[in-house]
Amino acid sequence: MGWGNWRPRFNFGHLKVQSKVSVFLTMIIIVTYLFYCLTGYCESLPRPLYDQQSLRGKVHTVDGPVHLSQSHRAGAQWNISVLRELPLSNGLESLWQESEDATNQRPPGNRAQTMESSSSSNITVSNNFGTKEFPQAIIIGVKKGGTRALLEFLRIHPDVRAVGAEPHFFDRFYDKGLEWYRSLMPRTLEGQITMEKTPSYFVTWEAPRRVHAMSRHTRLIVVVRDPVTRAVSDYAQTLSKTPGLPSFQALAFKNGTASSSSSSSSSLRGVVDTSWSAVRIGVYAKHLEAWLATSRWGASCL
Ligand SMILES: Nc1ncnc2c1ncn2[C@@H]1O[C@H](COP(=O)(O)OS(=O)(=O)O)[C@@H](OP(=O)(O)O)[C@H]1O
């Protein structure tokens, strides 16, 4: 009887040890599962906009360091570490989405559709941060002066956000209204600057008054280039789109020649034709006067 009682007790004890081990293993599996679930969830949370912009800065900074102000240095280092974690594709796709809107000149309704489609395609970054503001600075010209290069250099800075394409609001699309114009702008956080560039503003006579009506505090940036080289660049672009265009000389001079032969019957020979747009744009002083005549800009034009 004694042995009989002892054996079952021994077996029960053995089973208890086994169940303890299995409970322990089950707990390890559950904890591991929970750990992976939680880390996976964190990965899918939207990143702050500032992180995303660091991607843009990183991608474009191929020639050397960007000189950030003291207040941005800590943030810049933090962004670099974030960069290693983020998949490039997601960040960049969403980052350029707003520029794409401007590129396609979409009205605000279509823009909303684009944002919806990005969320439905499981792009995890959010482009709802910040607000759309009118540009505080506009590169108004000159055409073929290197305006694209300047804008791209400026937008490397994380606090500069710019429309990718030329909005042409103050010359072509003014009748669409200011709200349409603002809808083209990228979202910005406090302290960030909104910019755009449309070189044809410089030679649009209504543009100074229109920009001033939007805000008299808007900073204007004009990049100038040797007017002859600029005209040649302008002509080359037109020629590439218009085969059969008359020669540069034929267009640049009245009567189509630079020669001022004394035997010529025409007194117009050798006179530059300022009515030709490639030349007219290069008469910088004339256009600049129109901008400077608008009160405040007399002092603050860059
Ligand atoms: N950093 C720098 N310095 C000087 N010149 C530069 C610079 N970057 C671009 N470029 C030249 O600028 C020309 C393009 O100017 P834009 O960007 O203003 O063209 S556009 O008006 O937007 O079409 C174009 O000139 P061309 O090559 O003669 O056509 C560019 O080569």
Coordinates of C-alpha atoms in Angstrom, one line a residue, residues 136-257:
Q136 CA 7.6 84.5 -48.3
A137 CA 10.2 84.7 -51.0
I138 CA 9.9 84.4 -54.8
I139 CA 12.6 84.1 -57.4
I140 CA 11.1 86.4 -60.0
G141 CA 13.8 86.1 -62.7
V142 CA 15.6 86.2 -64.9
K143 CA 14.8 83.5 -67.4
K144 CA 17.9 81.5 -68.1
G145 CA 19.7 83.3 -65.3
G146 CA 20.3 80.1 -63.3
T147 CA 17.0 80.3 -61.4
R148 CA 16.4 76.6 -61.2
A149 CA 19.9 76.0 -59.8
L150 CA 19.4 78.7 -57.2
L151 CA 16.1 77.3 -56.0
E152 CA 17.5 73.7 -55.8
F153 CA 20.4 75.0 -53.8
L154 CA 18.1 76.9 -51.4
R155 CA 15.7 74.0 -50.9
I156 CA 18.5 71.8 -49.6
H157 CA 18.0 73.7 -46.4
P158 CA 15.5 71.9 -44.2
D159 CA 13.7 75.1 -43.4
V160 CA 13.1 76.0 -47.1
R161 CA 10.2 74.4 -48.8
A162 CA 9.5 75.1 -52.4
V163 CA 7.1 74.4 -55.2
G164 CA 8.9 72.1 -57.7
A165 CA 7.4 73.5 -60.8
E166 CA 6.8 77.1 -61.9
P167 CA 3.3 78.1 -60.7
H168 CA 3.0 81.1 -63.2
F169 CA 0.3 82.5 -61.0
F170 CA 1.2 86.2 -61.3
D171 CA 1.4 86.1 -65.1
R172 CA -0.8 83.3 -66.5
F173 CA -3.1 82.0 -63.8
Y174 CA -4.0 85.1 -61.8
D175 CA -7.7 84.7 -62.5
K176 CA -7.6 81.4 -60.6
G177 CA -7.4 83.4 -57.4
L178 CA -5.1 83.5 -54.4
E179 CA -6.5 80.4 -52.7
W180 CA -5.7 78.4 -55.8
Y181 CA -2.1 79.7 -55.6
R182 CA -1.8 78.9 -51.9
S183 CA -3.1 75.4 -52.6
L184 CA -0.1 74.8 -54.8
M185 CA 2.3 75.5 -51.9
P186 CA 4.0 72.7 -49.9
R187 CA 3.0 72.5 -46.3
T188 CA 5.3 74.2 -43.8
L189 CA 5.8 74.2 -40.1
E190 CA 6.4 77.3 -38.1
G191 CA 9.7 78.9 -38.9
Q192 CA 9.9 77.3 -42.4
I193 CA 10.0 79.4 -45.5
T194 CA 7.8 78.8 -48.5
M195 CA 9.4 79.6 -51.9
E196 CA 8.6 79.4 -55.6
K197 CA 10.3 80.5 -58.8
T198 CA 8.8 81.8 -62.0
P199 CA 11.3 83.8 -64.0
S200 CA 8.6 85.3 -66.3
Y201 CA 7.3 87.4 -63.4
F202 CA 10.3 89.7 -63.9
V203 CA 9.0 90.8 -67.3
T204 CA 5.3 90.8 -66.5
W205 CA 4.2 94.4 -66.0
E206 CA 1.3 93.5 -63.8
A207 CA 3.3 91.2 -61.6
P208 CA 4.8 93.8 -59.2
R209 CA 1.3 95.2 -58.3
R210 CA -0.1 91.7 -58.0
V211 CA 2.6 90.3 -55.8
H212 CA 2.4 93.5 -53.7
A213 CA -1.4 93.0 -53.3
M214 CA -0.7 89.5 -52.0
S215 CA 1.8 90.6 -49.5
R216 CA 4.1 93.6 -49.4
H217 CA 6.5 91.7 -47.2
T218 CA 7.3 89.1 -49.9
R219 CA 11.0 89.0 -50.5
L220 CA 12.0 89.1 -54.2
I221 CA 15.1 87.4 -55.6
V222 CA 16.5 88.3 -59.0
V223 CA 19.4 86.4 -60.5
V224 CA 21.0 88.2 -63.4
R225 CA 23.4 86.9 -66.0
D226 CA 25.3 88.6 -68.8
P227 CA 22.4 89.7 -71.1
V228 CA 24.1 88.5 -74.3
T229 CA 24.9 85.0 -72.9
R230 CA 21.4 84.9 -71.4
A231 CA 19.9 85.8 -74.8
V232 CA 21.9 83.1 -76.5
S233 CA 20.7 80.5 -73.9
D234 CA 17.1 81.7 -74.4
Y235 CA 17.5 81.5 -78.2
A236 CA 19.0 78.0 -78.0
Q237 CA 16.0 76.8 -75.9
T238 CA 13.5 78.3 -78.4
L239 CA 15.5 76.8 -81.4
S240 CA 15.3 73.3 -79.8
K241 CA 11.5 73.6 -79.8
T242 CA 11.2 75.5 -83.1
P243 CA 13.4 74.1 -85.9
G244 CA 13.7 76.5 -88.7
L245 CA 13.9 79.5 -86.5
P246 CA 15.9 82.4 -88.1
S247 CA 19.4 82.8 -87.0
F248 CA 20.2 84.6 -83.7
Q249 CA 21.8 87.5 -85.6
A250 CA 18.7 87.8 -87.9
L251 CA 16.5 88.2 -84.8
A252 CA 18.8 90.2 -82.6
F253 CA 19.4 93.1 -85.1
K254 CA 17.0 95.2 -86.9
N255 CA 17.3 94.4 -90.6
G256 CA 18.9 91.2 -89.6
T257 CA 22.6 92.2 -89.5

